[in-house]
C-alpha atoms as an extended CHARMM CRD file, in Angstrom:
* protein
*
       153  EXT
         1         1  MET       CA            -31.2730000000       74.9210000000       38.7670000000  PROA      1               0.0000000000
         2         2  LYS       CA            -31.2340000000       76.6240000000       42.2180000000  PROA      2               0.0000000000
         3         3  LEU       CA            -31.0600000000       73.2180000000       43.9090000000  PROA      3               0.0000000000
         4         4  ARG       CA            -28.0020000000       72.2410000000       41.8400000000  PROA      4               0.0000000000
         5         5  ILE       CA            -26.2250000000       75.4990000000       42.7240000000  PROA      5               0.0000000000
         6         6  PHE       CA            -27.0460000000       74.9650000000       46.4020000000  PROA      6               0.0000000000
         7         7  GLN       CA            -25.7640000000       71.3850000000       46.2380000000  PROA      7               0.0000000000
         8         8  PHE       CA            -22.5620000000       72.5200000000       44.5090000000  PROA      8               0.0000000000
         9         9  VAL       CA            -21.9140000000       75.2170000000       47.1330000000  PROA      9               0.0000000000
        10        10  ALA       CA            -22.7440000000       72.8250000000       49.9950000000  PROA      10              0.0000000000
        11        11  MET       CA            -20.3960000000       70.1680000000       48.6230000000  PROA      11              0.0000000000
        12        12  GLY       CA            -17.6350000000       72.7500000000       48.2380000000  PROA      12              0.0000000000
        13        13  LEU       CA            -18.0410000000       73.9000000000       51.8230000000  PROA      13              0.0000000000
        14        14  LEU       CA            -18.0900000000       70.3160000000       53.0510000000  PROA      14              0.0000000000
        15        15  ALA       CA            -14.8980000000       69.5850000000       51.1080000000  PROA      15              0.0000000000
        16        16  LEU       CA            -13.2450000000       72.6200000000       52.7000000000  PROA      16              0.0000000000
        17        17  VAL       CA            -14.1850000000       71.4720000000       56.1980000000  PROA      17              0.0000000000
        18        18  VAL       CA            -13.1270000000       67.8700000000       55.6020000000  PROA      18              0.0000000000
        19        19  SER       CA             -9.8370000000       68.7470000000       53.8990000000  PROA      19              0.0000000000
        20        20  GLY       CA             -8.6960000000       71.0490000000       56.6740000000  PROA      20              0.0000000000
        21        21  THR       CA            -10.1410000000       74.3370000000       57.7550000000  PROA      21              0.0000000000
        22        22  PRO       CA             -7.7560000000       77.2930000000       57.4670000000  PROA      22              0.0000000000
        23        23  ASP       CA             -6.3680000000       78.6190000000       60.7640000000  PROA      23              0.0000000000
        24        24  LEU       CA             -8.2560000000       81.8630000000       60.3100000000  PROA      24              0.0000000000
        25        25  VAL       CA            -11.5570000000       79.9990000000       60.5110000000  PROA      25              0.0000000000
        26        26  ARG       CA            -10.6860000000       77.5170000000       63.2490000000  PROA      26              0.0000000000
        27        27  ALA       CA            -11.0920000000       78.8600000000       66.7900000000  PROA      27              0.0000000000
        28        28  ASP       CA            -10.0750000000       75.6930000000       68.6230000000  PROA      28              0.0000000000
        29        29  ASP       CA             -6.6670000000       75.1270000000       67.0200000000  PROA      29              0.0000000000
        30        30  GLY       CA             -4.8620000000       75.7910000000       70.3070000000  PROA      30              0.0000000000
        31        31  ALA       CA             -3.0460000000       78.8710000000       68.9980000000  PROA      31              0.0000000000
        32        32  LYS       CA             -3.4900000000       81.8850000000       71.2270000000  PROA      32              0.0000000000
        33        33  ARG       CA             -4.3690000000       85.0430000000       69.3990000000  PROA      33              0.0000000000
        34        34  GLY       CA             -3.9910000000       88.6160000000       70.5530000000  PROA      34              0.0000000000
        35        35  LEU       CA             -6.6810000000       91.1960000000       71.1790000000  PROA      35              0.0000000000
        36        36  PHE       CA             -6.3640000000       94.9200000000       70.4860000000  PROA      36              0.0000000000
        37        37  VAL       CA             -9.2820000000       96.8060000000       72.0450000000  PROA      37              0.0000000000
        38        38  SER       CA             -9.8850000000      100.3090000000       70.7200000000  PROA      38              0.0000000000
        39        39  LEU       CA            -11.8130000000      102.1980000000       73.3860000000  PROA      39              0.0000000000
        40        40  THR       CA            -13.0520000000      105.6030000000       72.2120000000  PROA      40              0.0000000000
        41        41  THR       CA            -15.5810000000      106.6570000000       74.8450000000  PROA      41              0.0000000000
        42        42  ASP       CA            -15.3510000000      108.0190000000       78.3620000000  PROA      42              0.0000000000
        43        43  ASP       CA            -18.7870000000      106.5740000000       79.1310000000  PROA      43              0.0000000000
        44        44  THR       CA            -17.9500000000      104.4670000000       82.1820000000  PROA      44              0.0000000000
        45        45  TRP       CA            -20.5770000000      101.8130000000       81.5200000000  PROA      45              0.0000000000
        46        46  SER       CA            -19.1750000000      101.0790000000       78.0610000000  PROA      46              0.0000000000
        47        47  ALA       CA            -15.6040000000      101.4060000000       79.2840000000  PROA      47              0.0000000000
        48        48  ALA       CA            -16.1780000000       98.9870000000       82.1680000000  PROA      48              0.0000000000
        49        49  LYS       CA            -17.5880000000       96.4040000000       79.7520000000  PROA      49              0.0000000000
        50        50  ALA       CA            -14.6240000000       96.8170000000       77.3900000000  PROA      50              0.0000000000
        51        51  ILE       CA            -12.0110000000       96.5750000000       80.1580000000  PROA      51              0.0000000000
        52        52  LEU       CA            -13.7810000000       93.6520000000       81.8130000000  PROA      52              0.0000000000
        53        53  PHE       CA            -13.9280000000       91.7800000000       78.5010000000  PROA      53              0.0000000000
        54        54  ALA       CA            -10.2790000000       92.5300000000       77.6770000000  PROA      54              0.0000000000
        55        55  HSD       CA             -9.1550000000       91.4350000000       81.1350000000  PROA      55              0.0000000000
        56        56  GLN       CA            -11.4050000000       88.5100000000       82.0620000000  PROA      56              0.0000000000
        57        57  LYS       CA            -12.1770000000       87.0050000000       78.6560000000  PROA      57              0.0000000000
        58        58  SER       CA             -8.9960000000       87.6920000000       76.7140000000  PROA      58              0.0000000000
        59        59  LEU       CA             -5.9800000000       88.2910000000       78.9710000000  PROA      59              0.0000000000
        60        60  LYS       CA             -6.9330000000       85.7180000000       81.6070000000  PROA      60              0.0000000000
        61        61  ASN       CA             -7.4000000000       83.1290000000       78.8530000000  PROA      61              0.0000000000
        62        62  GLY       CA             -3.8070000000       83.5710000000       77.7250000000  PROA      62              0.0000000000
        63        63  HSD       CA             -4.2380000000       86.0580000000       74.9010000000  PROA      63              0.0000000000
        64        64  ASP       CA             -1.8040000000       88.9690000000       74.6310000000  PROA      64              0.0000000000
        65        65  THR       CA             -4.1290000000       91.9420000000       75.1310000000  PROA      65              0.0000000000
        66        66  ALA       CA             -3.8700000000       95.7100000000       74.7520000000  PROA      66              0.0000000000
        67        67  ILE       CA             -6.4160000000       98.4480000000       75.3430000000  PROA      67              0.0000000000
        68        68  TRP       CA             -5.8850000000      101.5710000000       73.2550000000  PROA      68              0.0000000000
        69        69  LEU       CA             -7.5150000000      104.5780000000       74.9100000000  PROA      69              0.0000000000
        70        70  ASN       CA             -8.2500000000      107.1120000000       72.2170000000  PROA      70              0.0000000000
        71        71  VAL       CA            -10.6210000000      109.9850000000       71.4560000000  PROA      71              0.0000000000
        72        72  ARG       CA            -12.5420000000      110.7060000000       74.7210000000  PROA      72              0.0000000000
        73        73  ALA       CA            -11.3170000000      107.5140000000       76.3910000000  PROA      73              0.0000000000
        74        74  VAL       CA             -8.0580000000      109.2580000000       77.2940000000  PROA      74              0.0000000000
        75        75  TYR       CA             -9.9650000000      110.8600000000       80.1630000000  PROA      75              0.0000000000
        76        76  LEU       CA            -10.5710000000      107.4470000000       81.7690000000  PROA      76              0.0000000000
        77        77  ALA       CA             -6.9980000000      107.1410000000       83.0450000000  PROA      77              0.0000000000
        78        78  ASP       CA             -6.6560000000      110.7460000000       84.1680000000  PROA      78              0.0000000000
        79        79  LYS       CA             -5.7230000000      110.6150000000       87.8810000000  PROA      79              0.0000000000
        80        80  LYS       CA             -7.7300000000      113.7940000000       88.5420000000  PROA      80              0.0000000000
        81        81  ARG       CA            -11.0750000000      112.5120000000       87.1640000000  PROA      81              0.0000000000
        82        82  ALA       CA            -13.5900000000      110.4460000000       89.0630000000  PROA      82              0.0000000000
        83        83  SER       CA            -14.5670000000      107.2530000000       87.2630000000  PROA      83              0.0000000000
        84        84  HSD       CA            -17.7990000000      105.8610000000       88.5680000000  PROA      84              0.0000000000
        85        85  VAL       CA            -18.7870000000      102.4670000000       87.2250000000  PROA      85              0.0000000000
        86        86  HSD       CA            -22.3010000000      101.2230000000       86.5350000000  PROA      86              0.0000000000
        87        87  GLY       CA            -23.5790000000       97.6880000000       87.0080000000  PROA      87              0.0000000000
        88        88  LEU       CA            -21.8250000000       94.8220000000       88.7510000000  PROA      88              0.0000000000
        89        89  MET       CA            -18.5300000000       96.6330000000       89.2660000000  PROA      89              0.0000000000
        90        90  ALA       CA            -20.2810000000       99.4850000000       91.1280000000  PROA      90              0.0000000000
        91        91  GLU       CA            -21.3650000000       97.0620000000       93.8480000000  PROA      91              0.0000000000
        92        92  GLN       CA            -17.7030000000       96.2480000000       94.4870000000  PROA      92              0.0000000000
        93        93  GLY       CA            -16.6720000000       99.9010000000       94.6340000000  PROA      93              0.0000000000
        94        94  THR       CA            -14.3190000000       99.4060000000       91.7020000000  PROA      94              0.0000000000
        95        95  SER       CA            -13.3840000000      102.4090000000       89.5740000000  PROA      95              0.0000000000
        96        96  ILE       CA            -12.2750000000      102.4780000000       85.9590000000  PROA      96              0.0000000000
        97        97  GLN       CA             -8.7550000000      103.3180000000       87.1510000000  PROA      97              0.0000000000
        98        98  ASP       CA             -8.8800000000      100.2770000000       89.4910000000  PROA      98              0.0000000000
        99        99  MET       CA             -9.9280000000       98.1010000000       86.5620000000  PROA      99              0.0000000000
       100       100  LEU       CA             -7.1390000000       99.4350000000       84.3340000000  PROA      100             0.0000000000
       101       101  LYS       CA             -4.5490000000       98.9490000000       87.1100000000  PROA      101             0.0000000000
       102       102  ALA       CA             -5.6880000000       95.3500000000       87.6940000000  PROA      102             0.0000000000
       103       103  PHE       CA             -5.5540000000       94.6870000000       83.9420000000  PROA      103             0.0000000000
       104       104  MET       CA             -1.9820000000       96.0000000000       83.7630000000  PROA      104             0.0000000000
       105       105  ALA       CA             -0.9710000000       94.1410000000       86.9380000000  PROA      105             0.0000000000
       106       106  ASP       CA             -2.0110000000       90.8900000000       85.2430000000  PROA      106             0.0000000000
       107       107  GLY       CA              0.1210000000       91.6790000000       82.1760000000  PROA      107             0.0000000000
       108       108  GLY       CA             -2.2290000000       93.7170000000       79.9980000000  PROA      108             0.0000000000
       109       109  THR       CA             -1.0410000000       96.7780000000       78.1200000000  PROA      109             0.0000000000
       110       110  VAL       CA             -2.8170000000      100.1440000000       78.1920000000  PROA      110             0.0000000000
       111       111  ILE       CA             -1.8160000000      102.5250000000       75.4170000000  PROA      111             0.0000000000
       112       112  MET       CA             -2.7720000000      106.2190000000       75.2920000000  PROA      112             0.0000000000
       113       113  CYS       CA             -3.3590000000      107.9130000000       71.9850000000  PROA      113             0.0000000000
       114       114  GLY       CA             -0.6910000000      110.6080000000       71.8980000000  PROA      114             0.0000000000
       115       115  ALA       CA             -2.5990000000      112.9420000000       69.5800000000  PROA      115             0.0000000000
       116       116  CYS       CA             -5.8160000000      112.5340000000       71.5880000000  PROA      116             0.0000000000
       117       117  SER       CA             -3.9380000000      113.1820000000       74.8300000000  PROA      117             0.0000000000
       118       118  LYS       CA             -2.4820000000      116.3610000000       73.3830000000  PROA      118             0.0000000000
       119       119  ALA       CA             -5.9180000000      117.4960000000       72.1760000000  PROA      119             0.0000000000
       120       120  ALA       CA             -7.3170000000      116.8410000000       75.6730000000  PROA      120             0.0000000000
       121       121  GLY       CA             -4.4650000000      118.7630000000       77.2890000000  PROA      121             0.0000000000
       122       122  LEU       CA             -3.1610000000      115.6360000000       79.0580000000  PROA      122             0.0000000000
       123       123  THR       CA              0.3830000000      114.3150000000       79.3910000000  PROA      123             0.0000000000
       124       124  LYS       CA              1.8550000000      111.0770000000       80.7130000000  PROA      124             0.0000000000
       125       125  ASP       CA              2.1310000000      112.7300000000       84.1520000000  PROA      125             0.0000000000
       126       126  ASP       CA             -1.6810000000      113.1030000000       84.2460000000  PROA      126             0.0000000000
       127       127  TYR       CA             -2.2690000000      109.3730000000       83.8110000000  PROA      127             0.0000000000
       128       128  ILE       CA             -2.3250000000      106.5030000000       86.2770000000  PROA      128             0.0000000000
       129       129  GLU       CA              0.9370000000      104.6320000000       86.5560000000  PROA      129             0.0000000000
       130       130  GLY       CA              1.6530000000      101.9790000000       83.9660000000  PROA      130             0.0000000000
       131       131  VAL       CA              0.0280000000      103.4150000000       80.8660000000  PROA      131             0.0000000000
       132       132  GLU       CA              2.1750000000      103.7870000000       77.7720000000  PROA      132             0.0000000000
       133       133  MET       CA              2.0300000000      106.8440000000       75.5560000000  PROA      133             0.0000000000
       134       134  GLY       CA              1.1180000000      105.6410000000       72.1190000000  PROA      134             0.0000000000
       135       135  THR       CA              3.4340000000      106.2980000000       69.2530000000  PROA      135             0.0000000000
       136       136  TRP       CA              2.7080000000      104.9540000000       65.8040000000  PROA      136             0.0000000000
       137       137  PRO       CA              5.4280000000      102.2730000000       66.0710000000  PROA      137             0.0000000000
       138       138  LEU       CA              3.9000000000      101.0240000000       69.3590000000  PROA      138             0.0000000000
       139       139  VAL       CA              0.3270000000      100.9710000000       68.0460000000  PROA      139             0.0000000000
       140       140  GLU       CA              1.4740000000       99.4270000000       64.7660000000  PROA      140             0.0000000000
       141       141  SER       CA              3.3470000000       96.6700000000       66.6300000000  PROA      141             0.0000000000
       142       142  TRP       CA              0.0570000000       95.6120000000       68.2210000000  PROA      142             0.0000000000
       143       143  LEU       CA             -2.3990000000       96.3110000000       65.4550000000  PROA      143             0.0000000000
       144       144  PHE       CA             -0.5690000000       94.4990000000       62.6540000000  PROA      144             0.0000000000
       145       145  ARG       CA              0.7690000000       91.5620000000       64.6460000000  PROA      145             0.0000000000
       146       146  ASP       CA              0.0490000000       88.0850000000       63.2430000000  PROA      146             0.0000000000
       147       147  GLY       CA             -3.0820000000       86.6240000000       64.7970000000  PROA      147             0.0000000000
       148       148  MET       CA             -4.2080000000       89.9610000000       66.2540000000  PROA      148             0.0000000000
       149       149  GLN       CA             -7.9350000000       90.5200000000       66.5230000000  PROA      149             0.0000000000
       150       150  THR       CA             -9.4780000000       93.9630000000       67.0430000000  PROA      150             0.0000000000
       151       151  LEU       CA            -12.5440000000       95.0140000000       68.9630000000  PROA      151             0.0000000000
       152       152  THR       CA            -13.9600000000       98.5200000000       69.3390000000  PROA      152             0.0000000000
       153       153  TRP       CA            -16.0500000000      100.1100000000       72.0360000000  PROA      153             0.0000000000
């Protein structure tokens, strides 16, 4: 009986693949998707990995990409805070702010959580140039866009 169920399921999956895989399953359909990265930590090792991924793997491969700095991550773009980076980026002397600026220079979007900024006592004037203060309409326009993928660090 188990073999028959397995065969039935396998045949159904094969029929799905042969008849045309839905766009949500197919990664090589040529359509560029977007990436919305929710970064919640001010840990520079984690942040560097998130920014590097968003920039080098998503944005530079043609995907519309935004990084939403929320919770403690709002401190990462504060002009007054040092942002040491661990690992490969440290050897190049690159800071988190440098990484965010390069990401934005290449067309990426950095959005600050407005409520988190307020809780941290930070305003737009405290942040590096180019970041956008997040309002719900701005975040919603990214988060619920067709083809948008999300990733959290």
